[in-house]
Coordinates of N, CA and C and ligand atoms in Angstrom, one line a residue:
M722 N 0.3 -1.2 0.3 CA 0.1 -0.4 -0.2 C 1.5 0.8 0.3
F723 N 1.7 1.8 0.7 CA 2.8 2.0 0.9 C 3.7 2.8 -0.1
E724 N 3.9 0.8 -0.6 CA 5.4 1.5 -1.9 C 4.8 2.3 -3.3
Q725 N 3.6 1.8 -2.8 CA 2.4 2.7 -3.9 C 2.3 4.3 -4.0
V726 N 2.5 5.3 -3.5 CA 1.6 6.0 -2.9 C 3.9 6.6 -2.7
L727 N 4.8 6.3 -1.7 CA 5.7 6.8 -1.7 C 6.9 6.4 -3.6
G728 N 6.0 5.5 -3.8 CA 7.1 4.4 -5.1 C 6.7 6.2 -6.8
T729 N 6.2 6.7 -7.0 CA 5.3 8.0 -7.0 C 5.5 8.9 -7.2
S730 N 5.4 10.5 -8.3 CA 5.3 11.0 -8.6 C 6.3 11.6 -7.0
I731 N 5.2 12.7 -6.9 CA 6.6 13.4 -5.6 C 7.6 13.0 -4.5
P732 N 6.6 12.6 -4.1 CA 7.6 11.6 -3.4 C 8.0 10.6 -2.8
K733 N 8.1 9.8 -4.2 CA 9.6 9.9 -5.1 C 10.1 10.5 -5.3
R734 N 9.8 11.7 -6.4 CA 10.6 11.9 -6.9 C 12.0 12.8 -5.5
A735 N 11.7 13.4 -4.1 CA 11.8 14.3 -3.2 C 13.0 12.9 -2.8
A736 N 12.3 11.3 -2.5 CA 13.5 10.3 -2.1 C 14.5 10.2 -2.8
D737 N 14.3 10.4 -4.4 CA 15.5 10.4 -4.9 C 16.9 10.7 -5.3
K738 N 16.3 12.2 -5.1 CA 16.7 12.8 -4.7 C 17.6 13.6 -3.3
G739 N 16.7 12.7 -2.6 CA 17.5 12.3 -1.4 C 17.3 13.8 -0.3
I740 N 16.9 14.1 -0.3 CA 16.5 14.7 0.6 C 15.6 14.5 1.6
V741 N 14.8 13.3 1.7 CA 13.4 12.9 1.9 C 14.2 10.7 1.9
S742 N 14.1 10.2 2.8 CA 14.2 8.7 2.7 C 12.7 8.1 3.9
Y743 N 12.3 7.4 3.3 CA 10.8 6.4 3.8 C 11.5 5.3 4.6
H744 N 10.7 4.6 5.4 CA 11.7 3.2 6.6 C 10.1 3.1 6.5
L745 N 10.1 1.9 6.1 CA 8.7 0.5 6.3 C 8.4 -0.2 7.2
H746 N 7.8 -0.5 9.2 CA 8.4 -0.8 9.5 C 6.7 -2.0 9.6
D747 N 6.9 -2.8 9.4 CA 5.7 -3.9 10.4 C 5.5 -4.7 11.3
I748 N 4.8 -3.8 12.3 CA 4.5 -3.9 13.9 C 3.9 -5.5 14.1
R749 N 3.3 -6.2 12.9 CA 3.8 -8.1 13.4 C 4.3 -8.3 13.7
E750 N 5.6 -7.5 12.9 CA 6.8 -8.6 13.4 C 7.5 -8.3 14.4
C751 N 7.2 -7.6 16.2 CA 7.2 -7.6 17.2 C 6.3 -8.4 18.0
A752 N 4.9 -9.0 17.3 CA 4.2 -9.8 18.0 C 5.1 -10.9 18.4
T753 N 4.4 -11.9 19.6 CA 5.2 -12.9 20.1 C 4.7 -14.7 20.5
D754 N 3.4 -14.1 19.9 CA 3.0 -15.7 19.5 C 2.9 -16.0 18.7
A755 N 2.7 -17.4 18.0 CA 2.6 -18.6 17.1 C 1.8 -16.9 16.5
H756 N 0.8 -16.3 15.9 CA 0.0 -16.3 14.7 C 0.5 -14.7 14.4
R757 N 1.5 -14.3 15.5 CA 1.9 -13.0 15.5 C 0.7 -11.8 15.5
S758 N -0.2 -12.2 16.6 CA -0.9 -11.2 16.9 C -0.5 -10.3 17.5
V759 N -1.3 -8.8 16.4 CA -0.7 -7.7 17.4 C -1.6 -7.0 18.2
D760 N -3.1 -7.5 17.6 CA -4.9 -7.4 18.8 C -5.5 -8.1 19.7
D761 N -6.0 -7.5 20.3 CA -6.8 -8.4 21.4 C -8.3 -7.8 21.9
K762 N -9.0 -8.8 22.3 CA -10.6 -7.7 22.9 C -10.4 -7.1 23.7
P763 N -11.4 -6.0 24.0 CA -11.4 -5.1 24.7 C -11.7 -5.6 26.0
F764 N -11.0 -5.2 27.4 CA -11.4 -5.2 28.3 C -12.5 -3.9 29.0
G765 N -14.8 -5.0 29.4 CA -14.4 -4.8 29.5 C -16.1 -5.1 28.6
G766 N -15.8 -5.6 27.3 CA -16.5 -5.7 26.3 C -16.3 -5.0 25.0
G767 N -17.3 -5.2 24.9 CA -17.8 -3.9 23.1 C -16.5 -4.9 21.5
P768 N -17.3 -4.2 20.7 CA -17.1 -4.8 19.1 C -15.4 -4.3 18.8
G769 N -14.5 -5.3 17.8 CA -13.5 -4.5 17.8 C -12.5 -5.6 18.7
M770 N -11.4 -4.9 18.2 CA -10.5 -5.6 18.1 C -9.4 -3.9 19.4
V771 N -8.5 -4.3 20.3 CA -7.7 -3.5 20.2 C -6.4 -3.4 20.0
M772 N -5.6 -3.3 20.1 CA -4.0 -2.6 19.2 C -3.1 -3.5 20.8
M773 N -2.7 -3.7 21.0 CA -2.0 -4.4 22.8 C -0.9 -3.9 22.4
A774 N -0.3 -2.9 23.5 CA 0.3 -1.9 24.4 C 2.1 -2.8 24.4
P775 N 1.9 -3.7 25.0 CA 3.6 -3.9 24.4 C 4.4 -4.7 22.6
V776 N 3.1 -4.9 22.1 CA 4.0 -4.6 20.8 C 3.9 -3.8 20.2
I777 N 3.2 -2.5 20.2 CA 3.0 -1.6 19.7 C 4.1 -0.8 19.8
C778 N 4.5 -0.9 21.5 CA 5.4 -0.5 22.0 C 6.9 -0.7 21.8
D779 N 7.0 -2.4 21.5 CA 7.8 -2.8 21.0 C 8.7 -1.7 18.7
A780 N 7.3 -2.2 19.0 CA 7.7 -1.8 17.1 C 8.0 -0.6 17.7
I781 N 8.2 0.7 18.3 CA 8.3 2.3 18.4 C 9.1 1.5 18.6
D782 N 10.2 2.3 19.5 CA 10.8 1.4 20.0 C 12.7 0.3 19.5
K783 N 11.7 -0.2 18.0 CA 12.8 -1.4 17.8 C 12.5 -0.1 16.0
A784 N 11.9 0.8 16.4 CA 11.8 1.7 14.7 C 13.2 2.8 14.8
S785 N 12.3 3.4 16.5 CA 13.2 4.6 17.4 C 14.6 4.3 17.2
A786 N 15.0 2.5 17.1 CA 16.8 2.8 17.4 C 17.6 2.6 16.1
Q787 N 17.0 2.8 15.4 CA 17.3 2.6 13.8 C 18.4 4.4 13.1
D788 N 17.6 4.7 14.1 CA 18.1 6.2 13.1 C 19.2 7.5 14.7
V789 N 19.7 7.8 14.9 CA 20.2 8.8 16.2 C 19.0 10.0 16.5
R790 N 18.3 10.0 15.8 CA 17.9 11.2 15.6 C 16.2 11.0 16.2
K791 N 15.5 11.8 17.3 CA 14.9 11.0 18.2 C 13.4 11.4 17.3
P792 N 12.7 10.6 17.2 CA 11.5 10.4 16.2 C 10.7 11.7 16.9
K793 N 9.5 12.3 15.9 CA 8.0 13.4 16.3 C 7.0 11.8 16.4
L794 N 6.4 11.4 17.6 CA 6.0 10.6 16.6 C 4.8 11.1 17.2
I795 N 3.8 10.6 16.1 CA 2.1 10.6 15.4 C 2.3 8.9 15.2
I796 N 0.6 9.9 16.1 CA -0.6 8.4 16.2 C -1.8 8.8 15.8
M797 N -1.5 8.1 13.6 CA -3.6 8.5 13.4 C -4.5 8.3 14.1
S798 N -5.3 8.9 13.8 CA -6.2 8.5 14.5 C -7.5 9.6 14.8
P799 N -8.6 9.2 14.3 CA -9.7 10.5 14.3 C -9.2 11.6 15.5
Q800 N -9.4 11.1 16.5 CA -9.3 11.3 17.9 C -8.2 12.9 18.1
G801 N -7.1 13.1 16.9 CA -6.6 13.5 16.4 C -6.4 14.9 16.9
R802 N -5.7 16.0 16.6 CA -5.9 17.5 15.7 C -6.2 16.9 14.1
V803 N -6.9 18.1 13.7 CA -7.2 17.9 12.5 C -5.4 18.5 11.8
L804 N -5.4 17.9 10.9 CA -5.1 18.4 10.2 C -4.3 19.4 9.1
D805 N -3.9 20.7 9.3 CA -4.2 21.7 7.9 C -2.4 22.1 8.0
Q806 N -3.0 23.3 6.7 CA -2.1 23.8 6.4 C -0.2 23.9 7.0
K807 N -1.4 24.6 8.0 CA -0.5 24.5 9.2 C 0.2 23.6 10.6
M808 N -0.3 22.7 10.4 CA 0.6 21.8 11.0 C 1.5 21.0 9.9
V809 N 0.6 20.9 8.4 CA 1.8 20.1 7.8 C 3.6 21.2 7.4
K810 N 2.9 22.7 7.3 CA 4.6 22.9 8.1 C 5.1 23.1 9.4
E811 N 4.8 22.5 9.7 CA 5.0 22.2 10.8 C 6.4 21.2 11.6
L812 N 5.5 19.8 10.7 CA 5.6 19.1 10.5 C 7.3 19.2 10.0
A813 N 6.5 19.5 8.6 CA 7.8 19.9 7.5 C 9.6 20.1 8.5
G814 N 9.4 20.5 9.7 CA 10.1 21.6 10.3 C 10.6 20.1 10.4
E815 N 10.3 18.8 11.1 CA 10.8 18.1 11.8 C 11.8 17.3 11.0
S816 N 13.0 16.5 11.9 CA 14.2 16.1 11.7 C 13.5 14.4 10.7
R817 N 12.7 14.2 11.5 CA 12.7 12.7 11.3 C 11.0 13.2 11.5
I818 N 10.8 12.1 11.1 CA 9.3 11.2 11.7 C 8.3 10.2 11.7
M819 N 7.9 10.1 13.5 CA 7.1 8.7 13.1 C 6.1 8.3 13.0
L820 N 5.5 7.8 12.1 CA 3.4 8.1 12.1 C 3.0 6.3 12.3
L821 N 2.2 6.4 13.3 CA 2.3 4.9 13.4 C 0.5 4.6 13.1
A822 N 0.4 3.4 11.8 CA -0.3 3.0 11.8 C -1.5 2.6 12.3
G823 N -2.5 2.1 12.6 CA -3.3 1.3 13.8 C -5.0 1.2 13.1
R824 N -5.3 0.2 13.6 CA -6.8 0.0 13.1 C -7.4 1.0 14.6
Y825 N -9.0 1.3 13.2 CA -9.4 2.1 14.4 C -10.1 1.6 15.1
E826 N -10.8 0.5 15.7 CA -11.3 0.7 17.3 C -10.7 0.6 18.2
G827 N -8.4 0.6 18.3 CA -8.4 1.3 19.1 C -7.1 1.4 19.5
I828 N -6.4 1.3 19.3 CA -4.5 1.6 19.8 C -5.1 1.5 21.8
D829 N -4.2 0.5 23.2 CA -4.4 0.7 23.3 C -3.7 2.2 24.0
E830 N -5.1 2.1 25.9 CA -4.4 3.8 25.4 C -3.2 4.0 26.3
R831 N -2.8 3.1 27.3 CA -1.1 3.7 27.4 C 0.1 3.3 26.6
V832 N -0.3 3.4 25.4 CA 0.1 3.3 24.4 C 1.0 4.9 24.5
L833 N -0.2 6.6 24.2 CA -0.1 6.9 24.3 C 0.4 7.6 25.6
E834 N -0.2 7.4 27.0 CA 1.1 7.5 28.0 C 1.8 6.6 28.0
L835 N 2.5 6.3 27.4 CA 3.7 5.8 28.0 C 4.4 6.5 27.0
T836 N 4.0 6.8 26.0 CA 5.0 7.4 24.1 C 5.0 8.2 24.4
G837 N 4.3 10.0 25.4 CA 3.7 11.7 24.1 C 3.7 11.4 23.5
A838 N 3.2 10.4 22.3 CA 2.4 11.0 21.3 C 2.0 11.5 20.7
T839 N 1.8 12.9 19.3 CA 0.7 14.0 19.0 C -0.4 12.5 18.7
E840 N -1.4 12.7 18.5 CA -2.9 12.1 17.6 C -3.1 12.9 16.3
L841 N -3.2 12.9 15.2 CA -3.1 13.3 14.6 C -4.2 12.7 12.7
S842 N -5.2 13.6 12.8 CA -6.3 13.4 11.7 C -6.6 13.2 10.6
I843 N -6.7 13.2 9.5 CA -7.0 14.1 8.6 C -7.8 14.2 8.5
G844 N -9.1 14.3 9.3 CA -10.9 15.1 9.2 C -11.8 14.3 10.0
D845 N -13.0 14.2 9.7 CA -13.4 14.1 10.9 C -14.7 13.3 10.2
Y846 N -13.3 12.1 9.9 CA -14.3 11.1 8.8 C -13.7 9.8 9.6
V847 N -14.2 8.3 9.5 CA -13.2 7.3 9.0 C -12.9 6.6 8.7
L848 N -11.5 6.2 8.7 CA -11.7 5.5 8.1 C -10.8 4.1 8.7
S849 N -10.6 3.3 7.8 CA -10.4 1.6 8.3 C -9.5 1.6 8.8
G850 N -8.6 2.2 9.1 CA -7.4 2.3 8.9 C -6.2 3.5 8.8
G851 N -5.4 3.6 10.1 CA -4.4 4.3 10.0 C -3.4 5.2 8.8
E852 N -3.7 3.9 7.1 CA -2.1 4.5 6.6 C -2.7 4.6 5.5
L853 N -4.3 5.4 5.1 CA -4.2 5.8 4.0 C -3.6 7.7 4.4
A854 N -4.4 7.5 5.6 CA -4.2 9.2 6.7 C -2.9 9.3 6.7
A855 N -1.8 8.1 7.1 CA 0.0 8.8 7.2 C 0.3 9.3 5.9
M856 N -0.4 8.3 5.3 CA 0.6 8.7 4.3 C -0.9 9.6 2.8
V857 N -1.4 10.6 3.8 CA -1.8 12.2 3.5 C -0.5 13.5 4.2
V858 N -0.4 12.7 5.0 CA 0.2 13.4 6.4 C 1.4 14.1 5.0
I859 N 2.4 12.3 4.5 CA 3.4 12.3 4.0 C 3.6 13.2 3.2
D860 N 2.7 12.9 2.3 CA 2.5 13.7 1.3 C 2.6 15.4 0.7
A861 N 1.4 15.8 2.1 CA 1.8 17.3 2.2 C 2.5 17.9 2.9
V862 N 3.5 16.6 4.0 CA 5.2 17.5 3.9 C 5.5 17.3 3.4
V863 N 6.0 16.4 2.5 CA 7.3 16.4 1.6 C 6.7 17.7 0.6
R864 N 6.2 17.1 0.4 CA 5.9 18.0 -1.2 C 6.0 20.1 -0.6
T865 N 7.1 20.2 0.9 CA 6.9 21.5 1.2 C 8.1 21.3 1.1
L866 N 8.5 21.0 1.7 CA 10.1 20.8 2.1 C 10.5 20.9 0.8
P867 N 12.2 22.6 0.8 CA 12.8 22.5 0.0 C 14.0 21.6 -1.4
G868 N 13.4 22.4 -2.5 CA 13.7 21.0 -2.6 C 13.5 20.7 -3.9
V869 N 12.5 19.9 -3.3 CA 11.1 18.8 -3.8 C 10.6 19.7 -4.7
L870 N 9.7 20.7 -4.6 CA 9.0 20.9 -6.0 C 10.3 21.3 -7.1
G871 N 9.6 21.2 -8.2 CA 10.6 22.7 -9.8 C 9.8 23.3 -9.6
A872 N 10.1 24.7 -11.6 CA 8.9 25.2 -11.1 C 7.7 25.1 -11.4
H873 N 7.0 24.1 -12.7 CA 6.6 23.9 -13.4 C 5.2 23.5 -12.4
D874 N 5.9 22.4 -11.3 CA 4.9 22.2 -10.2 C 4.2 23.2 -9.5
G875 N 4.8 24.3 -8.1 CA 4.8 25.2 -7.8 C 3.4 25.4 -7.6
A876 N 3.0 25.9 -8.9 CA 1.8 26.8 -8.8 C 1.1 26.5 -7.3
A877 N 0.8 24.7 -7.3 CA -0.5 24.5 -6.1 C -0.7 24.6 -4.9
D878 N 0.7 25.5 -4.9 CA 1.5 25.7 -3.1 C 0.6 26.5 -2.7
E879 N 0.0 27.7 -4.1 CA -0.3 28.9 -3.1 C -1.5 28.8 -2.3
T880 N -2.4 27.6 -2.1 CA -3.2 27.3 -1.9 C -2.3 27.6 -0.5
F881 N -3.9 27.8 0.2 CA -3.9 27.3 1.3 C -2.6 28.6 2.0
K882 N -1.8 29.0 1.6 CA -0.8 30.3 1.4 C -1.9 31.4 1.9
D883 N -1.0 31.7 3.4 CA -2.4 33.2 3.5 C -3.3 32.8 4.4
D884 N -3.8 31.3 3.9 CA -5.4 31.3 3.8 C -5.9 31.5 3.1
L885 N -5.7 31.9 2.1 CA -6.4 32.0 1.0 C -5.9 30.4 -0.3
L886 N -7.8 31.3 -0.4 CA -7.1 29.1 -2.0 C -6.7 30.6 -3.2
E887 N -5.6 29.5 -4.4 CA -5.1 29.9 -4.9 C -6.7 30.1 -6.3
H888 N -5.7 31.5 -7.1 CA -6.7 31.8 -8.1 C -6.8 32.0 -9.0
P889 N -8.0 31.5 -10.2 CA -8.5 30.7 -10.5 C -7.5 30.1 -12.4
Q890 N -7.1 29.5 -12.7 CA -5.7 29.2 -13.8 C -6.8 29.0 -14.8
Y891 N -6.2 29.7 -16.2 CA -6.0 29.2 -17.4 C -5.5 28.9 -18.6
T892 N -5.8 27.6 -19.2 CA -4.7 27.5 -20.4 C -5.0 27.8 -22.1
R893 N -4.8 27.2 -22.2 CA -5.4 27.6 -24.3 C -6.5 26.1 -24.3
P894 N -7.5 26.2 -25.0 CA -7.5 27.8 -25.8 C -8.8 28.9 -25.5
R895 N -7.9 30.0 -25.6 CA -8.5 31.4 -25.2 C -9.9 31.2 -25.0
E896 N -10.6 30.7 -26.1 CA -12.1 31.0 -25.9 C -12.6 29.2 -25.9
Y897 N -13.3 28.9 -25.1 CA -14.0 27.6 -25.1 C -15.8 28.0 -24.6
K898 N -16.4 26.8 -25.3 CA -17.6 27.4 -25.6 C -18.2 28.1 -24.8
G899 N -17.7 29.2 -25.7 CA -18.4 31.2 -25.5 C -17.8 31.5 -23.8
L900 N -16.9 30.2 -23.8 CA -16.3 30.6 -22.4 C -14.4 31.8 -22.6
E901 N -14.8 32.9 -22.2 CA -13.0 33.8 -22.6 C -12.2 33.6 -21.5
V902 N -11.1 33.3 -22.0 CA -9.8 33.5 -20.4 C -10.2 34.5 -19.4
P903 N -10.0 35.5 -19.2 CA -10.4 36.6 -18.3 C -9.3 37.9 -19.3
D904 N -9.8 39.3 -20.3 CA -8.6 39.5 -20.8 C -6.9 40.4 -20.2
I905 N -7.6 40.4 -18.8 CA -6.3 41.1 -17.9 C -4.9 39.8 -17.5
L906 N -5.8 38.4 -17.9 CA -4.7 37.5 -18.2 C -3.9 37.3 -19.7
L907 N -4.7 38.1 -20.5 CA -3.7 38.5 -22.1 C -3.1 39.9 -21.5
S908 N -3.5 40.7 -21.1 CA -2.1 42.0 -21.3 C -1.4 42.3 -20.5
G909 N -0.3 40.7 -21.0 CA 1.1 41.0 -20.7 C 1.5 42.3 -19.5
N910 N 0.5 43.0 -18.5 CA 0.7 43.6 -17.6 C 1.0 43.2 -16.8
H911 N 2.6 42.5 -16.1 CA 2.6 41.5 -15.1 C 1.9 42.1 -13.8
K912 N 2.1 43.5 -13.4 CA 1.3 44.3 -12.3 C 0.0 44.5 -11.6
N913 N -0.8 44.8 -13.1 CA -2.5 44.1 -12.9 C -2.6 43.2 -12.5
I914 N -1.8 41.7 -13.4 CA -2.5 40.3 -13.0 C -1.9 40.1 -12.3
A915 N -1.2 40.2 -11.5 CA -1.1 40.2 -9.4 C -1.6 40.5 -8.8
L916 N -2.5 41.9 -9.0 CA -3.5 42.4 -8.0 C -4.2 41.9 -8.8
W917 N -4.8 41.2 -9.7 CA -6.7 39.9 -10.1 C -6.4 38.9 -9.3
R918 N -5.5 39.1 -9.2 CA -5.3 37.0 -9.1 C -4.9 37.1 -6.9
Q919 N -4.6 38.5 -6.8 CA -5.1 38.7 -4.8 C -5.7 38.5 -5.0
Q920 N -6.7 39.5 -5.7 CA -7.8 40.3 -5.7 C -8.3 38.8 -5.6
Q921 N -8.3 38.1 -6.5 CA -9.4 36.4 -7.0 C -9.3 35.8 -5.3
R922 N -8.2 35.6 -5.2 CA -7.7 34.4 -3.9 C -9.2 35.2 -3.3
L923 N -9.0 36.3 -2.5 CA -9.7 36.6 -1.6 C -12.0 36.6 -1.5
E924 N -11.2 36.8 -2.8 CA -13.2 36.8 -3.6 C -13.4 35.2 -3.1
R925 N -12.1 34.1 -4.1 CA -12.9 32.7 -3.9 C -13.2 32.0 -2.6
T926 N -12.4 32.4 -1.7 CA -12.3 31.6 -0.4 C -13.1 32.6 0.6
K927 N -13.8 34.2 0.6 CA -15.4 34.9 0.3 C -16.1 33.7 0.2
K928 N -16.5 32.5 -0.8 CA -17.6 32.0 -1.3 C -17.2 31.0 -1.0
K929 N -15.9 30.4 -1.3 CA -15.9 28.7 -0.9 C -15.5 28.3 0.0
R930 N -14.9 28.9 0.8 CA -14.4 28.7 2.5 C -14.5 30.2 2.5
P931 N -15.2 30.3 3.0 CA -15.6 31.6 4.5 C -14.8 32.2 5.3
D932 N -15.2 30.0 6.2 CA -14.2 29.3 7.6 C -12.9 29.4 7.9
L933 N -12.3 29.8 6.2 CA -10.4 30.2 6.3 C -10.1 31.7 6.3
L934 N -11.4 32.9 6.0 CA -11.3 34.3 6.4 C -11.6 34.4 8.0
I935 N -12.4 32.6 8.6 CA -12.7 33.9 9.8 C -11.8 33.6 10.8
K936 N -11.0 32.5 10.4 CA -10.2 31.3 10.9 C -8.6 32.6 11.8
K937 N -8.2 33.0 10.5 CA -7.7 34.3 9.9 C -7.8 35.6 11.5
N938 N -9.2 35.6 11.8 CA -9.4 36.9 12.9 C -9.5 36.6 13.7
Ligands
LIG540 N1 -7.8 6.5 11.3 C1 -9.2 6.1 11.3 N2 -9.6 7.2 10.6 C2 -8.7 8.2 10.5 C3 -8.5 9.6 9.9 N3 -9.6 10.1 9.9 N4 -7.3 10.3 10.9 C4 -6.4 10.0 10.7 N5 -6.4 8.3 10.1 C5 -7.4 7.6 10.6

């Protein structure tokens, strides 16, 4: 699952350039019984299974020991702080991040207490597991690292800069099904284009994501 995402596009390019490296660890390798169990029934009853503290903590310790830098430990969970571009930037400043992807029924609460991990959610909905969420974090963080994006793909990062959405973009043809590209973009006046774009960013944010403007104030 991870190899598909980390082995293509921008996450792959970042690794190829030596800007980042990814290390995958299978928690099951820290299981101690013949069935390689990582979870068990919840004390007190109820549906689902709970990931066991000793197995998870061993996996964290084992993975941690593979590098001298102490990792920022993050447990993917819908109960965590919801990821936004500000947090992406914060994470990009860490030299080493460890993301723990569990099944959502849960991880034994003591893992959080013992490790002091940060819980992180990618949105208010429940996924079947933390793997997809972890990949979302990786992709969002890696693309902000210096040297990862080239001049051709930098524009997309205007979105959420200053808590504003990106301005509208157009390419050829100049007219399509009766719709024309705004004249200003063909004017060659870069100062006016920049002004127009900034205005558009504000207007679109007001219209599509007014919550971003409220957050700002
Ligand atoms: N695991 C299950 N749902 C999740 C979510 N929304 N964010 C992060 N991890 C999760």
